[in-house]
Amino acid sequence: MPVPTFLRGLIRTTPTLAPIHGRSILSVSGSQATEFLNGLLTTSLSARPCFSSFLHAQGRVLHDVFVYTQPASSAGQQSYLIEHDKDSGETPALISLLKRYVLRSKVRIRDVSEEYSVWAAWGSETSGDVKKEWTFARSGAIEPVWDTKSGQWPWGTEHSVLYDRRAPGMGRRILVAKGDTRKYRRSYNLNHSDFCPAVASQASTHETKASDAYLLHRIMHGVPEGSFDIQPMQAFPMESNLDVMGGLDFRKGCYVGQELTVRTYHTGAVRKRILPVVVGSNPSSSQNAVSPELPSHLPIRPSVLENSADPNAPRTPRPRGNGTLFSTLRIPEHGIDIGLGLLRLEQVEAAEQGNIELVVEVEGAEENKRRLGVKHWWPDWWPTQNHDEVQI
């Protein structure tokens, strides 16, 4: 199912800058920083920016991260900045997790969150899309094949700047040194010369929006991010689309969680995916009504649609399991919410065939709960397999 026509107008294509709140930054430096991180990250690190993740030993996601480079020291030591969601009580703090593995490695790890803010810029990409092909595993895992023959690294090569290749059109992420509080307040409106060059060069050509504009941007592109969408200690990397977004390397050497991840790739099956969804009116009603406020992490339940035209048709058994609704954003003009939901793929297929509908229940006691329909769609960029593409 493609993007609903009435939602296409929400895809913002004009040059836009927006802050990304709730992010933390760690600095990892030292003569063995690259080697140290390579033993933990799910992608290979080669002194260049990248999108990646940290897993625990059972192969579930702890943190999805962006890794930025910094200029090497006078002694030639490489240093990195790791952007991740703010630590919560649901999972060990990333700084504590990394320090647990330091042992005798010559690295230094420190929290520098107070020194940087994170911004997103999109709508004026000048570099072409470097995702040319895809590989499809029998398990359902999907990998982008980067076109690096020309020497172009997909995530960019600038310090403190990263091309966001998780999905076409996502733009760039930029780390901005905050400086003192007064300077930051002035810089927040992008009118101060002390912004890093990557932002300052775009200040006159990009419209500055609030952080909700970035949330809308990534929902419309079907991009999950952070611990709210990729639940720590619970989410599997491929079900959270880390493979499609370029955050998994199945041919890399050992890292924490690698054994189970590669085993799933070769012999398992991807049974769920995070997809963008519309949460609208009561599914039994033909009239749209403004939906109530949606609680966090609502279960998305399948509801069987009986074939009223043929009363003798066999009854469809109720599908097993539920999905989960993650990030949402209210669209007042349409009386709906849009968001990201973890959906079971067999239920997605049944919904597309008209055999079931997906619903969430909100508000009130059991007898007063309101059922709202949930309609998924596949992002325009989502890869579809044909006979020319590689299957492993």
CSV table of C-alpha atoms in Angstrom, one decimal:
chain,number,residue,atom,x,y,z
A,1,MET,CA,0.0,0.0,0.0
A,2,PRO,CA,1.5,3.3,-1.0
A,3,VAL,CA,1.5,6.6,0.9
A,4,PRO,CA,-2.2,7.7,1.2
A,5,THR,CA,-2.9,10.5,-1.3
A,6,PHE,CA,-4.3,12.8,1.3
A,7,LEU,CA,-1.1,12.5,3.4
A,8,ARG,CA,1.4,13.3,0.5
A,9,GLY,CA,1.0,17.0,1.2
A,10,LEU,CA,2.6,16.4,4.6
A,11,ILE,CA,5.9,15.4,3.0
A,12,ARG,CA,8.0,18.6,3.4
A,13,THR,CA,10.4,19.1,0.5
A,14,THR,CA,11.3,22.8,1.0
A,15,PRO,CA,14.8,23.4,2.6
A,16,THR,CA,14.2,22.9,6.3
A,17,LEU,CA,16.3,23.0,9.5
A,18,ALA,CA,15.0,21.6,12.8
A,19,PRO,CA,16.5,20.8,16.2
A,20,ILE,CA,16.4,17.2,17.5
A,21,HIS,CA,15.9,17.1,21.2
A,22,GLY,CA,16.5,14.3,23.7
A,23,ARG,CA,19.9,13.2,22.3
A,24,SER,CA,23.1,12.5,24.2
A,25,ILE,CA,26.7,12.7,22.9
A,26,LEU,CA,29.7,10.6,24.0
A,27,SER,CA,33.3,11.2,23.0
A,28,VAL,CA,35.4,8.2,22.4
A,29,SER,CA,39.1,8.9,21.7
A,30,GLY,CA,42.5,7.3,21.9
A,31,SER,CA,45.0,5.3,19.9
A,32,GLN,CA,42.7,2.3,20.0
A,33,ALA,CA,39.3,4.0,19.6
A,34,THR,CA,38.6,2.6,16.1
A,35,GLU,CA,39.5,-0.9,17.1
A,36,PHE,CA,37.5,-0.7,20.4
A,37,LEU,CA,34.3,0.5,18.7
A,38,ASN,CA,34.7,-2.0,15.9
A,39,GLY,CA,34.3,-4.8,18.4
A,40,LEU,CA,31.0,-3.5,19.6
A,41,LEU,CA,29.2,-1.8,16.7
A,42,THR,CA,27.0,-3.7,14.3
A,43,THR,CA,28.7,-2.0,11.3
A,44,SER,CA,32.4,-1.6,10.4
A,45,LEU,CA,34.1,1.6,11.4
A,46,SER,CA,36.9,3.0,9.4
A,47,ALA,CA,37.5,6.5,10.6
A,48,ARG,CA,34.4,7.7,8.7
A,49,PRO,CA,30.8,8.6,9.9
A,50,CYS,CA,28.2,6.0,10.0
A,51,PHE,CA,24.8,4.9,11.3
A,52,SER,CA,25.0,1.8,13.6
A,53,SER,CA,23.8,0.2,16.8
A,54,PHE,CA,24.9,-1.6,19.9
A,55,LEU,CA,23.3,-5.0,20.8
A,56,HIS,CA,23.3,-7.1,23.9
A,57,ALA,CA,24.5,-10.7,23.9
A,58,GLN,CA,21.1,-12.1,23.0
A,59,GLY,CA,21.0,-10.0,19.8
A,60,ARG,CA,18.4,-7.4,20.9
A,61,VAL,CA,19.0,-3.7,20.4
A,62,LEU,CA,20.4,-1.5,23.2
A,63,HIS,CA,21.0,1.7,21.3
A,64,ASP,CA,20.8,2.9,17.7
A,65,VAL,CA,23.5,5.4,17.2
A,66,PHE,CA,25.1,7.9,14.8
A,67,VAL,CA,28.9,8.0,14.8
A,68,TYR,CA,30.6,11.2,13.8
A,69,THR,CA,34.3,11.8,13.3
A,70,GLN,CA,36.5,14.6,14.7
A,71,PRO,CA,39.8,15.8,13.5
A,72,ALA,CA,42.7,13.5,14.5
A,73,SER,CA,45.0,14.7,17.3
A,74,SER,CA,48.5,15.9,16.7
A,75,ALA,CA,49.6,12.4,17.6
A,76,GLY,CA,47.4,11.0,14.9
A,77,GLN,CA,44.8,9.5,17.3
A,78,GLN,CA,41.3,9.2,15.9
A,79,SER,CA,38.3,10.4,18.0
A,80,TYR,CA,34.6,9.9,17.5
A,81,LEU,CA,31.3,11.5,18.7
A,82,ILE,CA,28.5,9.0,19.3
A,83,GLU,CA,25.0,10.4,19.2
A,84,HIS,CA,22.3,8.3,20.9
A,85,ASP,CA,19.0,8.6,22.7
A,86,LYS,CA,19.1,9.9,26.2
A,87,ASP,CA,19.7,7.2,28.7
A,88,SER,CA,16.7,5.9,30.7
A,89,GLY,CA,16.0,3.4,33.4
A,90,GLU,CA,15.1,0.8,30.7
A,91,THR,CA,18.6,0.0,29.7
A,92,PRO,CA,22.2,0.5,31.1
A,93,ALA,CA,23.6,3.9,30.3
A,94,LEU,CA,25.7,3.8,27.1
A,95,ILE,CA,28.7,5.3,28.8
A,96,SER,CA,28.6,2.6,31.5
A,97,LEU,CA,28.1,-0.1,28.8
A,98,LEU,CA,31.2,1.1,26.9
A,99,LYS,CA,33.4,1.4,30.0
A,100,ARG,CA,32.5,-2.2,30.9
A,101,TYR,CA,34.4,-3.3,27.7
A,102,VAL,CA,37.4,-1.0,27.9
A,103,LEU,CA,39.6,-3.3,29.9
A,104,ARG,CA,43.2,-2.4,28.8
A,105,SER,CA,42.2,-0.6,25.6
A,106,LYS,CA,43.8,2.7,25.1
A,107,VAL,CA,40.6,4.8,24.9
A,108,ARG,CA,39.0,7.6,26.7
A,109,ILE,CA,35.2,7.9,27.0
A,110,ARG,CA,33.4,10.9,28.3
A,111,ASP,CA,29.9,12.5,28.1
A,112,VAL,CA,29.9,15.7,26.1
A,113,SER,CA,26.2,16.1,25.8
A,114,GLU,CA,26.3,19.6,27.2
A,115,GLU,CA,28.7,20.7,24.5
A,116,TYR,CA,26.6,19.9,21.5
A,117,SER,CA,23.1,20.2,20.1
A,118,VAL,CA,21.8,18.1,17.2
A,119,TRP,CA,20.1,19.5,14.1
A,120,ALA,CA,18.5,17.9,11.0
A,121,ALA,CA,18.6,19.6,7.6
A,122,TRP,CA,16.6,18.3,4.6
A,123,GLY,CA,15.0,19.4,1.4
A,124,SER,CA,18.1,20.6,-0.5
A,125,GLU,CA,20.3,17.6,-0.9
A,126,THR,CA,22.8,18.1,-3.6
A,127,SER,CA,24.4,14.7,-3.5
A,128,GLY,CA,22.6,11.9,-5.4
A,129,ASP,CA,21.1,8.8,-3.8
A,130,VAL,CA,23.9,6.3,-3.4
A,131,LYS,CA,21.6,3.3,-2.7
A,132,LYS,CA,21.7,1.6,-6.1
A,133,GLU,CA,20.8,-2.0,-5.4
A,134,TRP,CA,19.6,-4.3,-2.6
A,135,THR,CA,20.3,-7.8,-1.5
A,136,PHE,CA,17.5,-10.0,-0.1
A,137,ALA,CA,18.0,-12.8,2.3
A,138,ARG,CA,15.6,-15.8,2.4
A,139,SER,CA,14.9,-14.8,6.0
A,140,GLY,CA,13.4,-11.5,4.8
A,141,ALA,CA,16.4,-9.4,5.8
A,142,ILE,CA,17.2,-6.6,3.3
A,143,GLU,CA,20.6,-4.9,2.8
A,144,PRO,CA,21.5,-1.8,0.8
A,145,VAL,CA,24.4,-2.1,-1.6
A,146,TRP,CA,26.3,1.1,-1.5
A,147,ASP,CA,27.9,2.4,-4.7
A,148,THR,CA,31.4,3.2,-3.4
A,149,LYS,CA,33.3,2.6,-6.6
A,150,SER,CA,33.7,6.4,-7.1
A,151,GLY,CA,35.2,6.7,-3.6
A,152,GLN,CA,32.1,8.4,-2.2
A,153,TRP,CA,31.3,7.2,1.3
A,154,PRO,CA,27.4,7.1,1.7
A,155,TRP,CA,27.4,8.7,5.2
A,156,GLY,CA,29.7,11.6,4.1
A,157,THR,CA,33.2,12.5,5.2
A,158,GLU,CA,32.8,15.8,7.0
A,159,HIS,CA,33.6,16.1,10.7
A,160,SER,CA,30.5,16.5,12.9
A,161,VAL,CA,28.2,16.1,9.9
A,162,LEU,CA,26.5,12.9,8.6
A,163,TYR,CA,24.4,12.2,5.5
A,164,ASP,CA,21.3,10.5,6.8
A,165,ARG,CA,21.1,7.5,4.4
A,166,ARG,CA,18.6,5.5,6.5
A,167,ALA,CA,16.0,6.5,3.9
A,168,PRO,CA,16.2,8.6,0.7
A,169,GLY,CA,15.3,12.2,1.4
A,170,MET,CA,16.2,12.2,5.1
A,171,GLY,CA,18.9,14.9,4.6
A,172,ARG,CA,21.7,15.5,7.0
A,173,ARG,CA,22.4,15.4,10.7
A,174,ILE,CA,24.7,18.1,12.2
A,175,LEU,CA,26.3,18.4,15.6
A,176,VAL,CA,26.6,22.0,16.6
A,177,ALA,CA,28.9,23.2,19.4
A,178,LYS,CA,26.7,25.0,21.9
A,179,GLY,CA,29.3,27.4,23.4
A,180,ASP,CA,28.0,29.4,26.3
A,181,THR,CA,24.3,29.7,27.1
A,182,ARG,CA,23.9,33.2,25.8
A,183,LYS,CA,25.5,32.3,22.5
A,184,TYR,CA,23.4,29.2,22.2
A,185,ARG,CA,20.1,31.2,22.7
A,186,ARG,CA,21.2,33.5,19.8
A,187,SER,CA,22.3,30.6,17.7
A,188,TYR,CA,19.1,28.7,18.1
A,189,ASN,CA,17.5,31.0,15.5
A,190,LEU,CA,20.5,30.4,13.2
A,191,ASN,CA,21.5,34.0,13.2
A,192,HIS,CA,24.9,33.6,14.8
A,193,SER,CA,28.2,33.3,13.0
A,194,ASP,CA,29.6,30.9,15.6
A,195,PHE,CA,27.5,28.0,14.3
A,196,CYS,CA,29.5,25.3,12.6
A,197,PRO,CA,30.0,26.0,8.9
A,198,ALA,CA,27.6,23.1,7.9
A,199,VAL,CA,24.7,25.0,9.5
A,200,ALA,CA,25.8,28.5,9.0
A,201,SER,CA,26.1,28.0,5.2
A,202,GLN,CA,22.5,26.9,5.1
A,203,ALA,CA,21.0,29.4,7.5
A,204,SER,CA,19.9,31.9,4.8
A,205,THR,CA,18.4,29.2,2.5
A,206,HIS,CA,16.6,26.9,5.0
A,207,GLU,CA,13.5,27.6,7.0
A,208,THR,CA,13.8,26.9,10.7
A,209,LYS,CA,11.1,24.7,12.2
A,210,ALA,CA,10.4,23.2,15.6
A,211,SER,CA,11.4,19.6,16.5
A,212,ASP,CA,7.9,18.3,15.5
A,213,ALA,CA,8.8,19.0,11.9
A,214,TYR,CA,11.6,16.5,12.2
A,215,LEU,CA,9.3,13.9,13.8
A,216,LEU,CA,6.8,14.4,11.0
A,217,HIS,CA,9.6,14.1,8.5
A,218,ARG,CA,10.8,10.7,9.7
A,219,ILE,CA,7.4,9.3,10.2
A,220,MET,CA,6.5,10.1,6.7
A,221,HIS,CA,9.7,8.4,5.6
A,222,GLY,CA,9.1,5.4,7.8
A,223,VAL,CA,12.2,5.8,9.9
A,224,PRO,CA,12.2,4.6,13.5
A,225,GLU,CA,14.7,6.3,15.9
A,226,GLY,CA,15.6,6.1,19.6
A,227,SER,CA,14.4,4.1,22.5
A,228,PHE,CA,10.7,5.0,22.0
A,229,ASP,CA,10.6,3.3,18.6
A,230,ILE,CA,13.3,0.8,19.0
A,231,GLN,CA,12.7,-0.5,22.6
A,232,PRO,CA,15.9,-1.3,24.4
A,233,MET,CA,16.3,-5.0,25.5
A,234,GLN,CA,13.2,-5.9,23.5
A,235,ALA,CA,13.6,-4.9,19.8
A,236,PHE,CA,15.2,-7.2,17.3
A,237,PRO,CA,17.4,-5.3,14.9
A,238,MET,CA,15.9,-6.5,11.6
A,239,GLU,CA,12.3,-6.1,12.9
A,240,SER,CA,13.3,-2.5,13.7
A,241,ASN,CA,14.5,-2.0,10.1
A,242,LEU,CA,18.1,-1.5,11.0
A,243,ASP,CA,19.1,-3.8,8.1
A,244,VAL,CA,17.2,-1.8,5.5
A,245,MET,CA,18.5,1.5,7.0
A,246,GLY,CA,22.1,0.4,6.6
A,247,GLY,CA,22.7,-0.2,10.4
A,248,LEU,CA,23.7,-3.9,10.2
A,249,ASP,CA,26.7,-5.6,8.5
A,250,PHE,CA,26.1,-9.3,8.3
A,251,ARG,CA,29.6,-10.0,6.9
A,252,LYS,CA,31.5,-8.2,9.6
A,253,GLY,CA,33.6,-10.0,12.1
A,254,CYS,CA,32.6,-10.6,15.8
A,255,TYR,CA,30.7,-8.0,17.8
A,256,VAL,CA,28.4,-8.3,20.8
A,257,GLY,CA,25.1,-9.9,19.6
A,258,GLN,CA,26.5,-10.9,16.2
A,259,GLU,CA,26.0,-14.7,16.5
A,260,LEU,CA,22.2,-14.5,16.9
A,261,THR,CA,21.8,-11.7,14.4
A,262,VAL,CA,23.7,-13.6,11.7
A,263,ARG,CA,21.9,-16.9,12.5
A,264,THR,CA,18.5,-15.1,12.1
A,265,TYR,CA,19.8,-13.7,8.8
A,266,HIS,CA,20.7,-17.1,7.4
A,267,THR,CA,18.2,-19.5,9.0
A,268,GLY,CA,15.5,-17.5,10.7
A,269,ALA,CA,12.6,-15.3,9.5
A,270,VAL,CA,11.8,-11.6,9.8
A,271,ARG,CA,8.2,-11.7,11.0
A,272,LYS,CA,7.7,-8.0,11.9
A,273,ARG,CA,8.5,-4.6,10.5
A,274,ILE,CA,8.1,-1.0,11.7
A,275,LEU,CA,5.9,0.8,9.2
A,276,PRO,CA,4.2,4.2,9.1
A,277,VAL,CA,0.5,4.1,10.0
A,278,VAL,CA,-2.6,6.3,10.2
A,279,VAL,CA,-4.7,6.1,13.3
A,280,GLY,CA,-8.2,7.4,12.4
A,281,SER,CA,-11.8,7.1,13.2
A,282,ASN,CA,-13.8,4.2,14.5
A,283,PRO,CA,-13.2,1.4,11.9
A,284,SER,CA,-16.9,0.6,11.8
A,285,SER,CA,-17.9,4.2,11.1
A,286,SER,CA,-17.8,5.9,7.7
A,287,GLN,CA,-17.4,9.3,9.3
A,288,ASN,CA,-14.1,10.7,10.5
A,289,ALA,CA,-13.9,12.0,14.1
A,290,VAL,CA,-11.1,13.6,16.0
A,291,SER,CA,-9.3,10.8,17.8
A,292,PRO,CA,-8.5,11.0,21.5
A,293,GLU,CA,-5.0,11.4,22.9
A,294,LEU,CA,-3.1,8.2,22.3
A,295,PRO,CA,-1.2,6.6,25.2
A,296,SER,CA,2.3,5.3,24.7
A,297,HIS,CA,2.9,2.0,23.2
A,298,LEU,CA,-0.7,1.0,22.5
A,299,PRO,CA,-1.2,-2.6,21.3
A,300,ILE,CA,-2.4,-2.8,17.7
A,301,ARG,CA,-4.9,-5.7,17.5
A,302,PRO,CA,-6.2,-7.5,14.5
A,303,SER,CA,-9.9,-7.7,14.0
A,304,VAL,CA,-11.4,-10.3,11.6
A,305,LEU,CA,-13.7,-8.9,8.9
A,306,GLU,CA,-16.5,-11.4,8.1
A,307,ASN,CA,-17.6,-11.9,4.6
A,308,SER,CA,-21.2,-10.7,4.8
A,309,ALA,CA,-21.8,-11.3,1.0
A,310,ASP,CA,-21.2,-15.0,1.5
A,311,PRO,CA,-22.5,-16.2,4.9
A,312,ASN,CA,-21.4,-19.8,4.1
A,313,ALA,CA,-17.8,-18.7,3.6
A,314,PRO,CA,-15.3,-20.3,6.1
A,315,ARG,CA,-14.6,-18.1,9.1
A,316,THR,CA,-11.2,-16.6,9.2
A,317,PRO,CA,-9.4,-17.6,12.5
A,318,ARG,CA,-8.3,-14.7,14.7
A,319,PRO,CA,-4.7,-13.9,13.9
A,320,ARG,CA,-2.2,-14.4,16.7
A,321,GLY,CA,-0.3,-11.7,18.4
A,322,ASN,CA,-0.5,-7.9,18.4
A,323,GLY,CA,1.6,-5.0,17.0
A,324,THR,CA,2.7,-1.9,18.9
A,325,LEU,CA,2.1,1.7,18.2
A,326,PHE,CA,5.2,3.9,18.8
A,327,SER,CA,5.8,7.5,17.9
A,328,THR,CA,2.7,9.5,16.9
A,329,LEU,CA,1.9,13.0,15.8
A,330,ARG,CA,-1.5,14.6,15.7
A,331,ILE,CA,-2.6,16.0,12.3
A,332,PRO,CA,-5.5,18.3,13.4
A,333,GLU,CA,-6.7,19.2,9.9
A,334,HIS,CA,-7.4,15.6,9.2
A,335,GLY,CA,-8.6,14.6,12.6
A,336,ILE,CA,-6.1,11.7,12.7
A,337,ASP,CA,-2.7,10.8,14.1
A,338,ILE,CA,0.1,9.4,12.1
A,339,GLY,CA,2.9,7.3,13.6
A,340,LEU,CA,5.1,4.3,13.4
A,341,GLY,CA,4.0,0.9,14.4
A,342,LEU,CA,5.6,-2.5,14.8
A,343,LEU,CA,3.4,-4.8,12.7
A,344,ARG,CA,3.3,-8.5,12.2
A,345,LEU,CA,3.9,-9.1,8.5
A,346,GLU,CA,1.2,-11.8,8.1
A,347,GLN,CA,-1.3,-9.3,9.6
A,348,VAL,CA,-0.1,-6.6,7.1
A,349,GLU,CA,-0.7,-9.0,4.3
A,350,ALA,CA,-4.2,-10.0,5.6
A,351,ALA,CA,-5.1,-6.3,6.0
A,352,GLU,CA,-4.0,-5.6,2.4
A,353,GLN,CA,-6.2,-8.5,1.2
A,354,GLY,CA,-9.2,-7.2,3.2
A,355,ASN,CA,-9.4,-10.1,5.6
A,356,ILE,CA,-8.7,-8.2,8.8
A,357,GLU,CA,-8.5,-4.6,10.0
A,358,LEU,CA,-6.1,-3.3,12.6
A,359,VAL,CA,-7.4,-1.4,15.5
A,360,VAL,CA,-6.3,0.3,18.8
A,361,GLU,CA,-8.5,0.7,21.8
A,362,VAL,CA,-8.3,3.9,23.8
A,363,GLU,CA,-10.0,5.7,26.7
A,364,GLY,CA,-12.4,4.6,29.3
A,365,ALA,CA,-13.3,1.4,31.1
A,366,GLU,CA,-13.5,-1.9,29.2
A,367,GLU,CA,-17.1,-1.4,28.1
A,368,ASN,CA,-16.4,2.2,27.1
A,369,LYS,CA,-13.2,1.7,25.1
A,370,ARG,CA,-13.1,3.4,21.7
A,371,ARG,CA,-11.8,1.4,18.7
A,372,LEU,CA,-9.8,3.4,16.2
A,373,GLY,CA,-8.7,2.0,12.8
A,374,VAL,CA,-5.0,1.7,12.0
A,375,LYS,CA,-4.0,1.8,8.3
A,376,HIS,CA,-0.4,1.1,7.4
A,377,TRP,CA,1.5,2.1,4.3
A,378,TRP,CA,4.8,1.2,2.7
A,379,PRO,CA,7.2,4.1,2.2
A,380,ASP,CA,7.9,5.0,-1.4
A,381,TRP,CA,11.5,4.1,-1.0
A,382,TRP,CA,10.9,0.6,0.4
A,383,PRO,CA,12.8,-1.9,-1.7
A,384,THR,CA,10.8,-4.5,-3.6
A,385,GLN,CA,12.5,-7.6,-5.0
A,386,ASN,CA,12.7,-8.5,-8.7
A,387,HIS,CA,14.5,-11.1,-10.7
A,388,ASP,CA,17.5,-8.9,-11.3
A,389,GLU,CA,18.3,-8.5,-7.6
A,390,VAL,CA,20.5,-10.7,-5.5
A,391,GLN,CA,19.0,-13.2,-3.1
A,392,ILE,CA,21.2,-14.8,-0.5
